[in-house]
Amino acid sequence: MALVEIQNLHKSFGSNHVLRGIDFTVEEGEVVCVIGPSGSGKSTLLRCVNLLEVPQQGQVFVRGEDITDRDCHLDAARQQIGMVFQQFNLFPHLSVLDNCTVAQTTVLKRSKAAAEQIARDTLDRVGLSDKVSAYPMQLSGGQQQRVAIARALSMDPALMLFDEPTSALDPELVGDVLTVMRKLALDGMTMLVVTHEMAFAREVADRVVFMDAGVIVEQGPPAEVIGNPKEERTRTFLRRVLDPTHVEPTP
């Protein structure tokens, strides 16, 4: 059984049909990178996986449970899923340690001592064990994003969702966040990543999915989708991303 299975997913915002019948699975321990132009439905797909966006049609199964079913205990299902957004969404009035414990104690009902130990362990995993007492405003953007990753990991998720986690960072800070994500992949974390970082997708992903206009155009191993794409639309997109100064010849 796949960890995540999506069947015939449709999502519209008014007259804008963003997802058009998506069928998609993510296996346990798999790293899947979703690429494509802005407006293709990548982030909406990600947000539908934990029902931050409710689809008009289709089903999303997490470990065999249909989380789109009205009878589903959604809060319990969401506890299996960690999500890291483009913006860091940290509580500015809480220390780094408290940012990583508040959900543990309120949602998982862990003791303060247990939550703090888990938070310290996850902060160490992302290279921030020396920042437990700092506040978000005292950290760089890259450090704040790594705290956001640690906060999600502290909930022991089965699946991590990353929605363009480096897009809001200065270029020199991107590498630290991607290094943490590489380590998570090596540790066997199941990850669904929306990204424009082609080098990361080529190196880390087990599978790359290219989306455009609300559909999956093609998917497969990175060497195929990025290195030798079958579809012309994929080739056009990759030319623009990998060689942004390229100018198409005038017919």
Short mmCIF file of C-alpha atoms in Angstrom, two decimals:
data_model
loop_
_atom_site.label_atom_id
_atom_site.label_comp_id
_atom_site.label_asym_id
_atom_site.label_seq_id
_atom_site.Cartn_x
_atom_site.Cartn_y
_atom_site.Cartn_z
CA MET A 1 0.00 0.00 0.00
CA ALA A 2 1.30 3.45 -0.95
CA LEU A 3 1.72 5.93 1.89
CA VAL A 4 -0.23 8.50 -0.16
CA GLU A 5 -2.66 7.73 -2.95
CA ILE A 6 -4.51 10.43 -4.88
CA GLN A 7 -7.37 9.49 -7.19
CA ASN A 8 -9.02 11.74 -9.80
CA LEU A 9 -8.34 14.94 -7.84
CA HIS A 10 -10.03 18.13 -9.03
CA LYS A 11 -9.74 21.55 -7.44
CA SER A 12 -11.13 24.86 -8.69
CA PHE A 13 -11.01 28.40 -7.39
CA GLY A 14 -14.07 29.99 -8.96
CA SER A 15 -13.74 29.50 -12.70
CA ASN A 16 -10.04 28.60 -12.43
CA HIS A 17 -9.77 24.80 -12.71
CA VAL A 18 -6.40 24.34 -10.98
CA LEU A 19 -6.20 20.53 -10.68
CA ARG A 20 -7.71 18.47 -13.47
CA GLY A 21 -8.01 14.82 -12.49
CA ILE A 22 -4.70 14.09 -10.74
CA ASP A 23 -3.80 10.43 -10.12
CA PHE A 24 -0.69 10.07 -8.04
CA THR A 25 1.00 7.92 -5.38
CA VAL A 26 3.91 8.31 -2.98
CA GLU A 27 5.49 5.15 -1.61
CA GLU A 28 6.88 4.74 1.91
CA GLY A 29 10.43 6.12 2.02
CA GLU A 30 10.17 7.74 -1.42
CA VAL A 31 11.31 11.28 -2.22
CA VAL A 32 9.15 12.83 -4.94
CA CYS A 33 9.92 16.28 -6.36
CA VAL A 34 7.15 18.13 -8.18
CA ILE A 35 8.33 20.70 -10.72
CA GLY A 36 6.59 22.93 -13.20
CA PRO A 37 5.81 26.57 -14.05
CA SER A 38 4.05 28.93 -11.68
CA GLY A 39 0.29 28.40 -11.74
CA SER A 40 0.55 24.74 -12.75
CA GLY A 41 -1.14 23.49 -9.56
CA LYS A 42 1.91 22.20 -7.67
CA SER A 43 1.28 23.95 -4.37
CA THR A 44 -2.45 23.31 -4.57
CA LEU A 45 -1.75 19.60 -4.99
CA LEU A 46 0.46 19.68 -1.91
CA ARG A 47 -2.16 21.53 0.14
CA CYS A 48 -4.83 19.02 -0.89
CA VAL A 49 -2.73 16.16 0.54
CA ASN A 50 -3.43 17.39 4.09
CA LEU A 51 -6.72 19.10 3.21
CA LEU A 52 -5.57 22.67 3.70
CA GLU A 53 -7.45 22.93 0.42
CA VAL A 54 -10.57 20.78 0.03
CA PRO A 55 -10.95 19.30 -3.47
CA GLN A 56 -14.29 19.43 -5.27
CA GLN A 57 -13.81 15.90 -6.58
CA GLY A 58 -11.53 12.94 -5.96
CA GLN A 59 -10.02 11.18 -2.98
CA VAL A 60 -6.80 11.40 -0.97
CA PHE A 61 -5.71 8.32 0.98
CA VAL A 62 -3.01 8.46 3.65
CA ARG A 63 -1.96 4.99 4.81
CA GLY A 64 -5.18 3.64 3.36
CA GLU A 65 -7.47 6.11 5.12
CA ASP A 66 -9.60 8.38 2.94
CA ILE A 67 -8.98 11.79 4.50
CA THR A 68 -11.48 13.37 2.11
CA ASP A 69 -14.25 11.29 3.70
CA ARG A 70 -16.46 13.48 5.90
CA ASP A 71 -16.30 10.84 8.65
CA CYS A 72 -12.49 10.90 8.74
CA HIS A 73 -10.88 12.15 11.95
CA LEU A 74 -8.95 14.83 10.09
CA ASP A 75 -6.89 16.10 13.02
CA ALA A 76 -5.62 12.58 13.73
CA ALA A 77 -4.80 12.05 10.04
CA ARG A 78 -2.93 15.35 9.87
CA GLN A 79 -0.71 14.29 12.76
CA GLN A 80 0.99 11.91 10.32
CA ILE A 81 1.89 14.77 7.97
CA GLY A 82 4.43 17.54 8.54
CA MET A 83 4.44 20.58 6.27
CA VAL A 84 7.04 23.27 5.62
CA PHE A 85 5.84 26.37 3.77
CA GLN A 86 7.56 29.07 1.72
CA GLN A 87 7.21 31.42 4.68
CA PHE A 88 8.44 30.19 8.03
CA ASN A 89 5.27 30.80 10.08
CA LEU A 90 7.10 30.70 13.40
CA PHE A 91 5.56 32.26 16.52
CA PRO A 92 7.62 35.45 16.95
CA HIS A 93 6.94 35.69 20.70
CA LEU A 94 8.20 32.15 21.40
CA SER A 95 11.78 30.92 21.59
CA VAL A 96 13.07 28.37 19.10
CA LEU A 97 12.62 25.63 21.71
CA ASP A 98 9.06 26.69 22.52
CA ASN A 99 8.19 26.88 18.82
CA CYS A 100 9.15 23.20 18.60
CA THR A 101 7.28 22.10 21.74
CA VAL A 102 3.94 23.92 21.68
CA ALA A 103 2.26 21.54 19.20
CA GLN A 104 3.73 18.50 20.92
CA THR A 105 2.23 19.42 24.28
CA THR A 106 -1.13 20.71 22.98
CA VAL A 107 -1.82 18.21 20.18
CA LEU A 108 0.13 15.08 21.13
CA LYS A 109 -0.28 15.71 24.88
CA ARG A 110 3.39 15.02 25.59
CA SER A 111 4.86 16.16 28.86
CA LYS A 112 6.92 19.35 28.77
CA ALA A 113 10.10 17.41 29.57
CA ALA A 114 9.51 14.83 26.81
CA ALA A 115 8.59 17.53 24.30
CA GLU A 116 11.70 19.55 25.09
CA GLN A 117 13.98 16.52 24.70
CA ILE A 118 12.46 15.67 21.31
CA ALA A 119 12.72 19.33 20.25
CA ARG A 120 16.38 19.46 21.23
CA ASP A 121 17.04 16.27 19.28
CA THR A 122 15.34 17.59 16.15
CA LEU A 123 17.06 20.98 16.43
CA ASP A 124 20.35 19.11 16.60
CA ARG A 125 19.36 17.23 13.42
CA VAL A 126 19.00 20.53 11.56
CA GLY A 127 22.19 22.02 13.01
CA LEU A 128 20.60 24.50 15.41
CA SER A 129 21.26 23.02 18.85
CA ASP A 130 22.94 26.29 19.84
CA LYS A 131 19.83 28.38 19.05
CA VAL A 132 17.27 26.86 21.43
CA SER A 133 16.93 30.08 23.44
CA ALA A 134 16.91 32.44 20.46
CA TYR A 135 13.80 34.10 19.05
CA PRO A 136 12.86 34.03 15.34
CA MET A 137 13.78 37.70 14.79
CA GLN A 138 17.34 36.88 15.92
CA LEU A 139 17.77 34.25 13.20
CA SER A 140 18.53 34.40 9.48
CA GLY A 141 15.89 33.27 7.02
CA GLY A 142 17.69 29.98 6.48
CA GLN A 143 17.86 29.34 10.21
CA GLN A 144 14.16 30.14 10.60
CA GLN A 145 13.32 27.67 7.85
CA ARG A 146 15.41 25.00 9.56
CA VAL A 147 13.50 25.68 12.80
CA ALA A 148 10.27 25.20 10.83
CA ILE A 149 11.61 21.84 9.61
CA ALA A 150 12.58 20.86 13.17
CA ARG A 151 9.13 21.87 14.42
CA ALA A 152 7.48 19.58 11.86
CA LEU A 153 9.88 16.72 12.62
CA SER A 154 9.15 17.01 16.34
CA MET A 155 5.65 15.68 15.63
CA ASP A 156 7.08 12.37 14.29
CA PRO A 157 5.36 12.60 10.89
CA ALA A 158 5.24 9.70 8.44
CA LEU A 159 5.29 12.18 5.54
CA MET A 160 6.95 15.57 5.07
CA LEU A 161 5.52 18.09 2.60
CA PHE A 162 7.77 20.93 1.41
CA ASP A 163 6.20 23.79 -0.53
CA GLU A 164 9.10 25.60 -2.23
CA PRO A 165 10.95 25.84 1.10
CA THR A 166 13.87 27.86 -0.31
CA SER A 167 11.98 30.35 -2.48
CA ALA A 168 11.91 33.08 0.19
CA LEU A 169 15.61 32.76 1.05
CA ASP A 170 18.63 34.70 -0.09
CA PRO A 171 20.66 32.53 -2.51
CA GLU A 172 23.54 32.08 -0.06
CA LEU A 173 21.18 30.61 2.57
CA VAL A 174 19.53 28.03 0.29
CA GLY A 175 22.29 25.45 0.66
CA ASP A 176 21.86 25.03 4.43
CA VAL A 177 18.18 24.17 4.05
CA LEU A 178 18.77 21.80 1.15
CA THR A 179 21.52 20.04 3.13
CA VAL A 180 19.02 19.33 5.92
CA MET A 181 16.54 17.98 3.37
CA ARG A 182 19.22 15.75 1.84
CA LYS A 183 19.94 14.29 5.28
CA LEU A 184 16.24 13.61 5.83
CA ALA A 185 16.09 11.77 2.51
CA LEU A 186 19.12 9.68 3.45
CA ASP A 187 17.42 8.85 6.76
CA GLY A 188 14.48 7.39 4.84
CA MET A 189 11.91 10.15 5.39
CA THR A 190 9.04 10.07 2.90
CA MET A 191 9.02 13.49 1.24
CA LEU A 192 6.85 15.28 -1.30
CA VAL A 193 8.68 18.42 -2.40
CA VAL A 194 7.51 21.26 -4.64
CA THR A 195 10.71 22.90 -5.81
CA HIS A 196 12.47 24.93 -8.48
CA GLU A 197 15.86 23.58 -7.31
CA MET A 198 16.65 21.30 -10.24
CA ALA A 199 20.04 20.22 -8.87
CA PHE A 200 18.36 19.07 -5.65
CA ALA A 201 15.65 17.22 -7.58
CA ARG A 202 18.22 15.52 -9.81
CA GLU A 203 20.38 14.48 -6.86
CA VAL A 204 17.87 13.55 -4.15
CA ALA A 205 14.55 12.59 -5.76
CA ASP A 206 13.57 9.02 -6.45
CA ARG A 207 10.95 10.38 -8.85
CA VAL A 208 10.31 13.73 -10.50
CA VAL A 209 6.80 14.81 -11.50
CA PHE A 210 6.36 17.59 -14.05
CA MET A 211 3.03 19.43 -13.87
CA ASP A 212 1.53 22.01 -16.19
CA ALA A 213 -1.98 23.48 -16.41
CA GLY A 214 -3.30 21.26 -13.63
CA VAL A 215 -2.23 17.91 -15.04
CA ILE A 216 0.78 15.63 -14.71
CA VAL A 217 2.58 15.86 -18.03
CA GLU A 218 5.21 13.23 -17.24
CA GLN A 219 6.95 11.57 -14.33
CA GLY A 220 9.82 9.20 -13.75
CA PRO A 221 13.40 9.00 -12.46
CA PRO A 222 15.28 12.33 -12.45
CA ALA A 223 17.69 11.11 -15.13
CA GLU A 224 14.72 10.69 -17.48
CA VAL A 225 12.44 13.63 -16.63
CA ILE A 226 15.22 16.20 -16.12
CA GLY A 227 17.97 14.59 -18.18
CA ASN A 228 15.99 13.27 -21.13
CA PRO A 229 12.34 14.37 -21.01
CA LYS A 230 9.88 12.76 -23.40
CA GLU A 231 7.40 15.62 -23.66
CA GLU A 232 8.07 18.86 -25.54
CA ARG A 233 6.36 20.90 -22.81
CA THR A 234 8.80 19.49 -20.24
CA ARG A 235 11.76 20.23 -22.51
CA THR A 236 10.61 23.83 -23.00
CA PHE A 237 10.23 24.37 -19.25
CA LEU A 238 13.63 22.88 -18.44
CA ARG A 239 15.36 24.95 -21.11
CA ARG A 240 13.98 28.10 -19.50
CA VAL A 241 14.91 27.00 -15.98
CA LEU A 242 18.33 25.52 -16.68
CA ASP A 243 19.38 28.09 -19.28
CA PRO A 244 17.43 31.30 -18.45
CA THR A 245 19.45 33.46 -20.84
CA HIS A 246 18.67 31.23 -23.82
CA VAL A 247 16.71 32.96 -26.57
CA GLU A 248 14.65 30.84 -28.94
CA PRO A 249 15.50 31.55 -32.59
CA THR A 250 12.93 33.53 -34.53
CA PRO A 251 11.26 31.35 -37.20
#
